[in-house]
Amino acid sequence: MPINPDYVGRTYPVSAPYEVSRVKIREFADAIGDPNPVYRDAEAARAAGHPDVIAPPTFAIVISMASTGGAVGDPGLGINYAMVVHGEQQFQYSRPLRSGDVVTAQTTISGIRSVGSLSMMTTSTEIRTTAGEHVCTAVSTLVERGAEAPAQEAAS
Amino acid sequence: MSEVVSGTVGYDEVQAGAELPAVTYPVARLSLVKYCGASGDFNVIHWNERIAKAVGLPNVIAHGMFSMAQAGRYVTDWAGPGATVAEFGVRFSAPVVVPDDDAGATIEVSGKVEEKLDDHRVALSLTARSAGTKVLARARAIVRLP
């Protein structure tokens, strides 16, 4: 079943505040295998011009994915999550996320389209500090494979 | 390869069209388990071979975001600690298949300086391959250099 196109333009509620911590940044950097000291050592981060330890560029997915989950799980959309893979991802940063940031995320469905047996939904998630400063916009395209779609084409 | 650069890069030193040296990053099953925990993405296709094969995949596959993170590391290692990433985008064109053996898989990332922009920004185009297949397409980053 294709994703319900009536949901384009829908904006979901602002998330609860998320506090970016040194411990979580280090865990994430360890998991991606990146030993860069600016993700671990506040002195190294300050020497590079940052107020505290910064997060790797893809760290924002931790925050944005929790927010887009609210949209993906919306029963009216009709998404079969077991058949969903990640199609595209973009980040636009005003500055790096860093330890001590307290941010919220808000997701809007910016596009839904179907091509053959594939349905695609694009979401845009704004990540701002609780003071209102824009830090990052994360744009994700999820692909729902239809039953007859070849898995290798779309999976990631 | 017309130019080999690493560490801290200054905007004035960068030349449009310069090819950046390729780097190969390993991916093992343990990498995916750790990434599941750190990212919160526990989709079974990233750790359960039985279910991955049942839904038509050749084996367990890496998170697309794990591959994107390797491309991100490639960019930040090249640009150095004084640079910041302003934009970063990819399309996931094929999965990185990670077998349950001692070797695992690898992701080879290469890049090119696409153009120099204003405000000390530089656009890079990136390519990532695994087992000879392009796994990231239309991969592009804009970094602000010192």
Coordinates of C-alpha atoms in Angstrom, one line a residue:
Chain A
M1 CA 0.0 0.0 0.0
P2 CA 1.5 3.4 -0.9
I3 CA 2.2 5.9 1.8
N4 CA -0.8 8.3 2.2
P5 CA 0.0 11.5 0.2
D6 CA -2.5 13.5 2.2
Y7 CA 0.1 13.8 5.0
V8 CA 2.4 16.1 3.0
G9 CA 2.9 19.4 5.0
R10 CA 2.0 17.9 8.3
T11 CA 4.1 19.1 11.2
Y12 CA 4.6 17.0 14.3
P13 CA 4.9 18.3 17.9
V14 CA 8.3 19.6 19.2
S15 CA 10.2 16.9 21.0
A16 CA 11.1 16.9 24.6
P17 CA 14.5 18.6 25.3
Y18 CA 17.6 16.5 24.5
E19 CA 20.8 17.2 26.3
V20 CA 23.9 16.6 24.2
S21 CA 26.5 15.0 26.5
R22 CA 30.3 14.3 26.2
V23 CA 29.6 10.6 27.1
K24 CA 27.1 10.1 24.3
I25 CA 29.3 11.9 21.7
R26 CA 32.2 9.7 22.7
E27 CA 30.1 6.6 22.5
F28 CA 28.9 7.6 19.0
A29 CA 32.4 8.5 17.8
D30 CA 33.7 5.1 19.2
A31 CA 30.9 3.3 17.3
I32 CA 31.7 4.9 14.0
G33 CA 35.4 4.2 14.6
D34 CA 36.5 7.8 14.5
P35 CA 39.3 8.6 17.0
N36 CA 39.3 12.4 16.4
P37 CA 40.1 14.1 19.7
V38 CA 37.6 17.0 19.2
Y39 CA 34.9 14.4 19.9
R40 CA 36.5 13.4 23.3
D41 CA 38.8 16.0 24.7
A42 CA 37.5 19.4 25.7
E43 CA 41.0 20.9 25.5
A44 CA 41.4 19.7 21.9
A45 CA 38.0 21.0 21.0
R46 CA 38.8 24.5 22.5
A47 CA 42.1 24.5 20.7
A48 CA 40.1 24.1 17.5
G49 CA 37.9 27.0 18.4
H50 CA 34.9 25.2 19.9
P51 CA 33.5 26.0 23.4
D52 CA 33.4 22.2 24.3
V53 CA 33.6 18.8 22.7
I54 CA 31.7 18.7 19.4
A55 CA 29.8 15.9 17.8
P56 CA 30.6 14.2 14.5
P57 CA 28.6 15.6 11.5
T58 CA 26.2 12.6 11.4
F59 CA 25.5 12.6 15.2
A60 CA 22.3 14.7 14.5
I61 CA 20.7 11.6 13.3
V62 CA 20.4 10.4 16.9
I63 CA 18.2 13.4 17.6
S64 CA 16.4 13.6 14.3
M65 CA 15.6 9.9 14.0
A66 CA 13.8 10.0 17.4
S67 CA 11.7 12.9 16.1
T68 CA 10.9 11.4 12.6
G69 CA 9.9 8.2 14.5
G70 CA 6.8 10.1 15.5
A71 CA 5.9 10.7 11.9
V72 CA 6.8 7.2 10.7
G73 CA 4.7 5.7 13.4
D74 CA 1.6 7.8 12.6
P75 CA -1.0 5.1 11.8
G76 CA -2.7 7.2 9.2
L77 CA 0.4 7.2 7.0
G78 CA 0.1 3.4 6.5
I79 CA 3.9 2.7 6.6
N80 CA 5.0 -0.9 7.0
Y81 CA 8.2 -0.2 8.9
A82 CA 9.6 -3.7 8.3
M83 CA 9.9 -2.8 4.6
V84 CA 11.5 0.7 5.2
V85 CA 15.1 1.5 4.3
H86 CA 17.0 4.8 4.3
G87 CA 17.1 6.4 0.8
E88 CA 18.8 9.8 1.3
Q89 CA 20.1 11.9 4.1
Q90 CA 21.2 15.5 4.3
F91 CA 22.3 17.8 7.1
Q92 CA 22.5 21.6 7.0
Y93 CA 24.4 22.9 10.0
S94 CA 24.5 26.5 11.4
R95 CA 27.2 25.2 13.7
P96 CA 28.4 21.8 15.1
L97 CA 26.3 20.2 17.8
R98 CA 28.3 20.2 21.0
S99 CA 28.3 18.9 24.6
G100 CA 26.0 21.0 26.8
D101 CA 23.6 21.8 24.0
V102 CA 20.0 21.3 25.1
V103 CA 18.0 21.0 21.9
T104 CA 14.5 20.1 20.6
A105 CA 13.5 18.7 17.3
Q106 CA 10.4 19.2 15.2
T107 CA 9.6 17.2 12.0
T108 CA 7.6 18.2 9.0
I109 CA 6.6 15.8 6.2
S110 CA 7.9 17.6 3.1
G111 CA 7.1 15.1 0.4
I112 CA 5.5 11.7 -0.3
R113 CA 5.7 10.1 -3.7
S114 CA 5.4 6.6 -5.3
V115 CA 7.5 5.2 -8.1
G116 CA 6.4 1.7 -9.2
S117 CA 6.3 -0.5 -6.1
L118 CA 8.4 2.0 -4.0
S119 CA 6.9 4.7 -1.8
M120 CA 9.2 7.5 -0.6
M121 CA 8.6 10.0 2.2
T122 CA 10.9 13.0 2.9
T123 CA 10.9 14.6 6.3
S124 CA 12.6 17.8 7.4
T125 CA 13.6 18.0 11.1
E126 CA 14.7 21.3 12.6
I127 CA 17.0 21.0 15.6
R128 CA 17.2 24.1 17.7
T129 CA 18.5 24.9 21.2
T130 CA 15.8 25.6 23.8
A131 CA 16.8 29.2 23.4
G132 CA 15.7 29.1 19.8
E133 CA 19.1 29.0 18.0
H134 CA 19.1 26.9 14.8
V135 CA 21.8 24.2 14.9
C136 CA 20.8 21.7 12.2
T137 CA 18.2 20.8 9.8
A138 CA 18.1 17.1 8.9
V139 CA 16.3 16.0 5.8
S140 CA 15.7 12.2 5.5
T141 CA 14.1 10.2 2.7
L142 CA 12.7 6.8 3.7
V143 CA 11.8 4.3 1.1
E144 CA 9.1 1.7 1.7
R145 CA 9.7 -1.3 -0.5
G146 CA 6.6 -3.0 -2.0
A147 CA 6.4 -6.7 -1.7
E148 CA 7.7 -7.3 -5.2
A149 CA 10.6 -4.7 -5.1
P150 CA 14.1 -6.1 -5.3
A151 CA 15.6 -5.7 -1.9
Q152 CA 19.1 -4.9 -3.0
E153 CA 18.1 -1.9 -5.0
A154 CA 16.8 0.1 -2.1
A155 CA 18.2 -1.3 1.0
S156 CA 20.8 0.6 3.0
Chain B
M1 CA 46.2 12.3 -7.9
S2 CA 47.1 15.9 -8.3
E3 CA 47.3 16.9 -4.7
V4 CA 47.6 15.0 -1.4
V5 CA 46.4 16.8 1.6
S6 CA 45.6 15.9 5.2
G7 CA 45.4 17.6 8.6
T8 CA 44.6 21.3 8.7
V9 CA 43.8 22.7 5.3
G10 CA 43.6 26.5 4.7
Y11 CA 41.0 27.9 2.3
D12 CA 43.7 29.7 0.3
E13 CA 45.7 26.5 -0.3
V14 CA 42.8 24.5 -1.7
Q15 CA 42.5 24.2 -5.5
A16 CA 39.2 23.4 -7.3
G17 CA 39.5 20.1 -9.1
A18 CA 42.0 18.6 -6.6
E19 CA 41.6 14.9 -6.0
L20 CA 41.8 13.8 -2.4
P21 CA 43.5 10.5 -1.6
A22 CA 41.2 7.5 -1.1
V23 CA 40.9 6.0 2.4
T24 CA 39.6 2.5 3.3
Y25 CA 37.6 2.0 6.4
P26 CA 36.7 -1.5 7.9
V27 CA 33.2 -2.6 8.9
A28 CA 32.8 -5.7 11.1
R29 CA 29.7 -7.2 12.7
L30 CA 30.9 -5.7 15.9
S31 CA 30.9 -2.2 14.3
L32 CA 27.2 -2.7 13.5
V33 CA 26.3 -3.9 17.0
K34 CA 28.1 -0.8 18.5
Y35 CA 26.4 1.5 16.0
C36 CA 23.0 0.0 16.8
G37 CA 23.5 0.9 20.5
A38 CA 25.1 4.3 19.9
S39 CA 22.5 5.5 17.3
G40 CA 19.4 3.8 18.7
D41 CA 18.7 2.1 15.3
F42 CA 18.1 -1.5 16.2
N43 CA 16.6 -2.6 12.8
V44 CA 17.1 -6.3 12.7
I45 CA 18.6 -6.3 9.2
H46 CA 21.8 -4.8 10.8
W47 CA 22.4 -7.7 13.2
N48 CA 20.2 -10.7 12.4
E49 CA 21.4 -12.7 9.4
R50 CA 18.3 -15.0 9.5
I51 CA 15.8 -12.1 9.2
A52 CA 18.0 -10.1 6.8
K53 CA 18.0 -13.1 4.4
A54 CA 14.3 -13.7 4.9
V55 CA 13.5 -10.2 3.7
G56 CA 15.6 -10.7 0.6
L57 CA 19.0 -9.3 1.5
P58 CA 22.2 -11.2 0.8
N59 CA 23.3 -11.0 4.4
V60 CA 23.4 -8.5 7.3
I61 CA 23.9 -5.0 5.9
A62 CA 25.5 -1.9 7.5
H63 CA 23.3 1.0 8.5
G64 CA 23.3 3.6 5.7
M65 CA 24.2 6.1 8.4
F66 CA 27.3 4.1 9.3
S67 CA 28.6 4.4 5.7
M68 CA 27.7 8.1 5.8
A69 CA 29.6 8.5 9.0
Q70 CA 32.7 7.1 7.3
A71 CA 32.4 9.6 4.5
G72 CA 32.0 12.3 7.2
R73 CA 35.2 11.1 8.9
Y74 CA 36.9 11.3 5.5
V75 CA 35.8 14.9 5.2
T76 CA 36.7 16.0 8.7
D77 CA 40.1 14.2 8.6
W78 CA 40.9 16.0 5.4
A79 CA 39.7 19.4 6.5
G80 CA 41.3 19.3 10.0
P81 CA 40.0 20.3 13.4
G82 CA 39.6 24.0 12.6
A83 CA 37.1 23.4 9.9
T84 CA 33.3 22.9 10.3
V85 CA 30.9 21.0 8.2
A86 CA 28.1 23.3 6.9
E87 CA 26.2 20.8 4.7
F88 CA 26.5 17.1 4.1
G89 CA 24.2 14.9 2.0
V90 CA 24.2 11.5 0.4
R91 CA 21.9 9.0 -1.4
F92 CA 22.2 5.4 -0.3
S93 CA 22.6 3.6 -3.6
A94 CA 23.4 0.1 -2.5
P95 CA 23.8 -1.8 0.8
V96 CA 27.2 -2.6 2.4
V97 CA 27.0 -6.3 3.0
V98 CA 28.8 -7.4 6.1
P99 CA 29.5 -11.2 6.3
D100 CA 30.0 -13.0 9.6
D101 CA 33.7 -13.8 9.1
D102 CA 37.0 -12.3 10.4
A103 CA 37.4 -10.0 7.5
G104 CA 34.0 -8.2 7.5
A105 CA 33.7 -5.6 4.8
T106 CA 35.4 -2.4 3.8
I107 CA 34.2 1.0 2.6
E108 CA 36.5 3.0 0.4
V109 CA 36.0 6.7 0.3
S110 CA 37.5 9.1 -2.2
G111 CA 36.8 12.8 -2.9
K112 CA 37.4 15.8 -5.0
V113 CA 37.3 19.5 -4.4
E114 CA 34.3 20.4 -6.6
E115 CA 34.4 24.2 -6.2
K116 CA 35.5 27.0 -3.9
L117 CA 32.6 29.0 -2.6
D118 CA 32.4 32.3 -0.7
D119 CA 32.8 32.7 3.0
H120 CA 35.8 30.3 3.2
R121 CA 33.5 27.4 2.1
V122 CA 34.6 24.5 -0.1
A123 CA 32.3 22.0 -1.8
L124 CA 33.6 18.4 -1.9
S125 CA 32.1 15.6 -4.0
L126 CA 32.6 12.1 -2.4
T127 CA 32.4 8.6 -3.6
A128 CA 32.1 5.5 -1.4
R129 CA 32.4 1.9 -2.6
S130 CA 32.2 -1.5 -1.0
A131 CA 33.0 -4.7 -2.8
G132 CA 33.3 -2.8 -6.0
T133 CA 29.8 -1.3 -5.8
K134 CA 29.0 2.4 -5.3
V135 CA 27.2 2.6 -1.9
L136 CA 26.9 6.3 -1.6
A137 CA 25.7 8.4 -4.6
R138 CA 25.4 12.1 -5.0
A139 CA 27.5 12.5 -1.8
R140 CA 28.5 16.1 -1.2
A141 CA 29.8 18.1 1.7
I142 CA 30.4 21.8 2.1
V143 CA 33.0 22.6 4.7
R144 CA 34.1 26.0 6.1
L145 CA 37.9 26.1 6.3
P146 CA 40.0 28.4 8.4

